[in-house]
PDB file of C-alpha atoms in Angstrom:
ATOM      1  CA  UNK A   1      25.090  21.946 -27.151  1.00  0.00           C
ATOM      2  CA  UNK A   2      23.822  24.013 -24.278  1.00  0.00           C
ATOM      3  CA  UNK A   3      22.289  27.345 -25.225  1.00  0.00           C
ATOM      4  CA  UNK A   4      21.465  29.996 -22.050  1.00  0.00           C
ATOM      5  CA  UNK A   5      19.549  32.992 -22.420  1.00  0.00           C
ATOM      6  CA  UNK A   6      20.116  35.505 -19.542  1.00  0.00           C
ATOM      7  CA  UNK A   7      17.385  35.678 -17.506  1.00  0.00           C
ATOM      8  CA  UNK A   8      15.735  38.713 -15.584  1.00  0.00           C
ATOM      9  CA  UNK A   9      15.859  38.363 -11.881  1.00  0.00           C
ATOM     10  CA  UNK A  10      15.043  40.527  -8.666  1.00  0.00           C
ATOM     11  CA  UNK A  11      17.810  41.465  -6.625  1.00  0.00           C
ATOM     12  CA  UNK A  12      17.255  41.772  -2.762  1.00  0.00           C
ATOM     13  CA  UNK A  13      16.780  45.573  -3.334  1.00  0.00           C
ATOM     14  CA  UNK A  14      14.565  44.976  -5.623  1.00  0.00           C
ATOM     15  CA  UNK A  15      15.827  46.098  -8.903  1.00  0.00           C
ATOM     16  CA  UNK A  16      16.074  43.977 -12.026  1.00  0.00           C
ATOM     17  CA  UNK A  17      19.665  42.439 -13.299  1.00  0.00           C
ATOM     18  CA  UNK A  18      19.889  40.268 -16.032  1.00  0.00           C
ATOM     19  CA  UNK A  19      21.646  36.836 -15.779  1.00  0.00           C
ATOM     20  CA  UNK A  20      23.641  34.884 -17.609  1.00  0.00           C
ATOM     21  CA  UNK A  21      23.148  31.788 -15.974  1.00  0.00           C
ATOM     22  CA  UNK A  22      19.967  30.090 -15.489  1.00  0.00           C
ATOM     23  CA  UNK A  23      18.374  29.766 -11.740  1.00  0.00           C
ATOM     24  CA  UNK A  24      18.725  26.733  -9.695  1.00  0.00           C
ATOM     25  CA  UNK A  25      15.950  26.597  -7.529  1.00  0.00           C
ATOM     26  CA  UNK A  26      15.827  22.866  -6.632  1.00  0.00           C
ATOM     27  CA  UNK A  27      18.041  20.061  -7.623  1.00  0.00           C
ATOM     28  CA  UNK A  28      17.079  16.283  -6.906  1.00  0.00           C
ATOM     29  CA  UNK A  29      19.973  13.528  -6.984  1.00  0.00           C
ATOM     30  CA  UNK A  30      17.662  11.140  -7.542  1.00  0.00           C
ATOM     31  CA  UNK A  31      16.154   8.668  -4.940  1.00  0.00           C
ATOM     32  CA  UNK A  32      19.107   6.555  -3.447  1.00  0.00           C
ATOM     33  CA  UNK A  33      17.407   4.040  -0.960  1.00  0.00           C
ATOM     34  CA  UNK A  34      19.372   2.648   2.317  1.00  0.00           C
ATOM     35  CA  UNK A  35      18.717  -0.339   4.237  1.00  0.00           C
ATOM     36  CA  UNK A  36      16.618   1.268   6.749  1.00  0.00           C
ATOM     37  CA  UNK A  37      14.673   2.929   4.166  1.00  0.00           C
ATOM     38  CA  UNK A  38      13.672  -0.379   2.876  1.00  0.00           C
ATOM     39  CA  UNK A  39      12.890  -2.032   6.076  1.00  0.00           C
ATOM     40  CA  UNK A  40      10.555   0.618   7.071  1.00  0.00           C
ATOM     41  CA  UNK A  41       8.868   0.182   3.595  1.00  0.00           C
ATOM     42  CA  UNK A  42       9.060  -4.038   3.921  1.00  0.00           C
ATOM     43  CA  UNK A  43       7.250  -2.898   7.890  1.00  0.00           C
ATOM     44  CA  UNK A  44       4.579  -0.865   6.356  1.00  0.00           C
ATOM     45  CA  UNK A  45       3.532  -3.016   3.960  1.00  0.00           C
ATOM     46  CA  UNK A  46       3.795  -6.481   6.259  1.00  0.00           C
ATOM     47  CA  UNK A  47       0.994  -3.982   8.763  1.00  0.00           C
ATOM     48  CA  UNK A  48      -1.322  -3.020   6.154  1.00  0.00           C
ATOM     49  CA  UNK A  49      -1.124  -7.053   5.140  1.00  0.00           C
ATOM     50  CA  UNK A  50      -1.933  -8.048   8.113  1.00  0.00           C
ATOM     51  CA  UNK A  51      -4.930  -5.103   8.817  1.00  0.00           C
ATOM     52  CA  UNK A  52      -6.318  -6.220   5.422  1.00  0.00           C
ATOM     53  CA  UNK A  53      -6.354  -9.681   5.832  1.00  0.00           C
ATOM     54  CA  UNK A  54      -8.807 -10.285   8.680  1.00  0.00           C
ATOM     55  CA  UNK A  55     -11.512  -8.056   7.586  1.00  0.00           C
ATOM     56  CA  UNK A  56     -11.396  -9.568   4.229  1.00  0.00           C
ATOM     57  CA  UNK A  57     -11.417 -12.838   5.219  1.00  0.00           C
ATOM     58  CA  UNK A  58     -14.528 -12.673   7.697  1.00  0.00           C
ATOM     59  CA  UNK A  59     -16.675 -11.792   4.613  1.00  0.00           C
ATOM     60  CA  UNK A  60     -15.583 -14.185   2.500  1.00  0.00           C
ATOM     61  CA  UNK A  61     -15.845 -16.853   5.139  1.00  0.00           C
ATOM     62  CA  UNK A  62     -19.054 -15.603   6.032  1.00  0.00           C
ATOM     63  CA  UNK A  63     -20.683 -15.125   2.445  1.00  0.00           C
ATOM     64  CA  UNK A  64     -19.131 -19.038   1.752  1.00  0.00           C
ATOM     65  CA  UNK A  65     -20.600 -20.671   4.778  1.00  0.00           C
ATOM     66  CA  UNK A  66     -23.624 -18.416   5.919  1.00  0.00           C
ATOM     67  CA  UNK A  67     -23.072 -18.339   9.236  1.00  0.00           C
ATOM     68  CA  UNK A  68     -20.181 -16.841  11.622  1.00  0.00           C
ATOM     69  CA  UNK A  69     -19.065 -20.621  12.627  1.00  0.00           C
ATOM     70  CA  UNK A  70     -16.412 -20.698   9.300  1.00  0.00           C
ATOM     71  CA  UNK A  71     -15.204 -17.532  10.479  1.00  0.00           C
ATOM     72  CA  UNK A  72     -14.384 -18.496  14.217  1.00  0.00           C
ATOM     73  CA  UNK A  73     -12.985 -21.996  13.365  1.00  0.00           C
ATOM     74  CA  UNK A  74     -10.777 -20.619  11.390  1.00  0.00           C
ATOM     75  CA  UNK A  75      -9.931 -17.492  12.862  1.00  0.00           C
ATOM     76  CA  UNK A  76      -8.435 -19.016  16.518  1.00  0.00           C
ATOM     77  CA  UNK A  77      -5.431 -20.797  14.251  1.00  0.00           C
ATOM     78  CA  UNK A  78      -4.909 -18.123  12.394  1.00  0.00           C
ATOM     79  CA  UNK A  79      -4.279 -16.516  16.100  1.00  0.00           C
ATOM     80  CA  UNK A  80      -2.377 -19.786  17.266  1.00  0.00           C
ATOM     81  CA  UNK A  81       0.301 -19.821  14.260  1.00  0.00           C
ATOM     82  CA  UNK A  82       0.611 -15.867  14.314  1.00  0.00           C
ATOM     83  CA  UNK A  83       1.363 -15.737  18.108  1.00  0.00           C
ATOM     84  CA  UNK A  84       3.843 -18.693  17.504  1.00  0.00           C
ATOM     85  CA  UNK A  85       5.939 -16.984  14.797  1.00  0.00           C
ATOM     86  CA  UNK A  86       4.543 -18.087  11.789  1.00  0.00           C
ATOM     87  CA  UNK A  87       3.936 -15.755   9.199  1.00  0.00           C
ATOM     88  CA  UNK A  88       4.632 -14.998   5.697  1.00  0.00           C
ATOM     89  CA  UNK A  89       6.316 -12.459   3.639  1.00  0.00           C
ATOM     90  CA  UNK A  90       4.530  -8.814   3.385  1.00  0.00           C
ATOM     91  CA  UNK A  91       3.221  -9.587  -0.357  1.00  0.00           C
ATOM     92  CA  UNK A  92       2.113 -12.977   0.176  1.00  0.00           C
ATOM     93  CA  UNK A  93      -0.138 -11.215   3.071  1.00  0.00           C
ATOM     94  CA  UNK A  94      -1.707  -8.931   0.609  1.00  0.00           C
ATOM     95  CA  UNK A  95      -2.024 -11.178  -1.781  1.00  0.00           C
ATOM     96  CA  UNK A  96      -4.288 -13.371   0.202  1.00  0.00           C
ATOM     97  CA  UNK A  97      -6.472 -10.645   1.767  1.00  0.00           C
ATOM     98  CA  UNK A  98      -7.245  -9.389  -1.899  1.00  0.00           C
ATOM     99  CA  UNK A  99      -8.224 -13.002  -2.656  1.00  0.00           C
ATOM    100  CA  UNK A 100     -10.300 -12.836  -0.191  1.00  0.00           C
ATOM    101  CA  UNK A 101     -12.014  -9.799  -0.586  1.00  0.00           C
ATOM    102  CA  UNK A 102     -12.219 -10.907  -4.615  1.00  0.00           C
ATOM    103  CA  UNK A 103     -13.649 -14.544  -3.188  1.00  0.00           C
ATOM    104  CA  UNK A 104     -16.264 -12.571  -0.775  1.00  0.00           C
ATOM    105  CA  UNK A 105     -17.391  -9.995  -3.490  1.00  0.00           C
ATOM    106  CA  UNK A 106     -17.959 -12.885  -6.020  1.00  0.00           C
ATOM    107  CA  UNK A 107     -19.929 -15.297  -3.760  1.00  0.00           C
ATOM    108  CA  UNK A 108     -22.196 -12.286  -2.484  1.00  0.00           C
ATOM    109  CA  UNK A 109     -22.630 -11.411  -6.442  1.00  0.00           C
ATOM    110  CA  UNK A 110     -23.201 -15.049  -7.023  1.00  0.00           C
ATOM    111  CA  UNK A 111     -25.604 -15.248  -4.205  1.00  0.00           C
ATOM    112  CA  UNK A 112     -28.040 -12.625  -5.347  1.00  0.00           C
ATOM    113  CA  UNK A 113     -27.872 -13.523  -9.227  1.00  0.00           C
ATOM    114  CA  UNK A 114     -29.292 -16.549  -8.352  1.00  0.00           C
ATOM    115  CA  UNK A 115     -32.366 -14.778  -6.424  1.00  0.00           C
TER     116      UNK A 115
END
């Protein structure tokens, strides 16, 4: 059961009428996702992968070996296989570059308990 109260409003002359109806001032259908809405989203996340994983990898290479070598052998086939096509899905990207950055944070922690 529905139960409206009138409600005071301003006209455009700026007196005061009452309604019977309650104001509609915005009215959302609810979020109804197309195919190119989803593809931009799959895009956005598949760049911010692939801008995470690098820099999160050159720590944890570089905490895990101590020098810059581990980092630059395997940084040139990362390079190779991306430039030849192969890559993997936009969460699997992510997924590895927070690995990475959870792998470089615990060695460095590791590291100086040990000091």
């Amino acid at each position: 059961m529905l139960i409206t109260l009138p409600v005071l409003a301003v006209t455009a002359a700026g007196a005061l009428m009452y309604l019977d109806y309650p104001l509609r001032t915005f009215v959302w259908p609810g979020l109804a996702p197309d195919a190119a809405f989803v593809l931009t989203r799959l895009a956005l996340l598949s760049a911010a992968g692939v801008l995470a994983v690098l820099p999160s990898l050159a720590p944890a290479l570089g905490e895990i070996g101590r020098t810059q070598r581990l980092f630059q052998a395997v940084y040139l086939p990362v390079w190779y296989l991306a430039l030849n096509g192969l890559t993997a899905p936009a969460p699997v990207v992510i997924g590895v570059a927070v690995v990475f950055a959870c792998l470089a944070f615990a060695a460095h922690s590791l590291r100086h308990a040990r000091r």
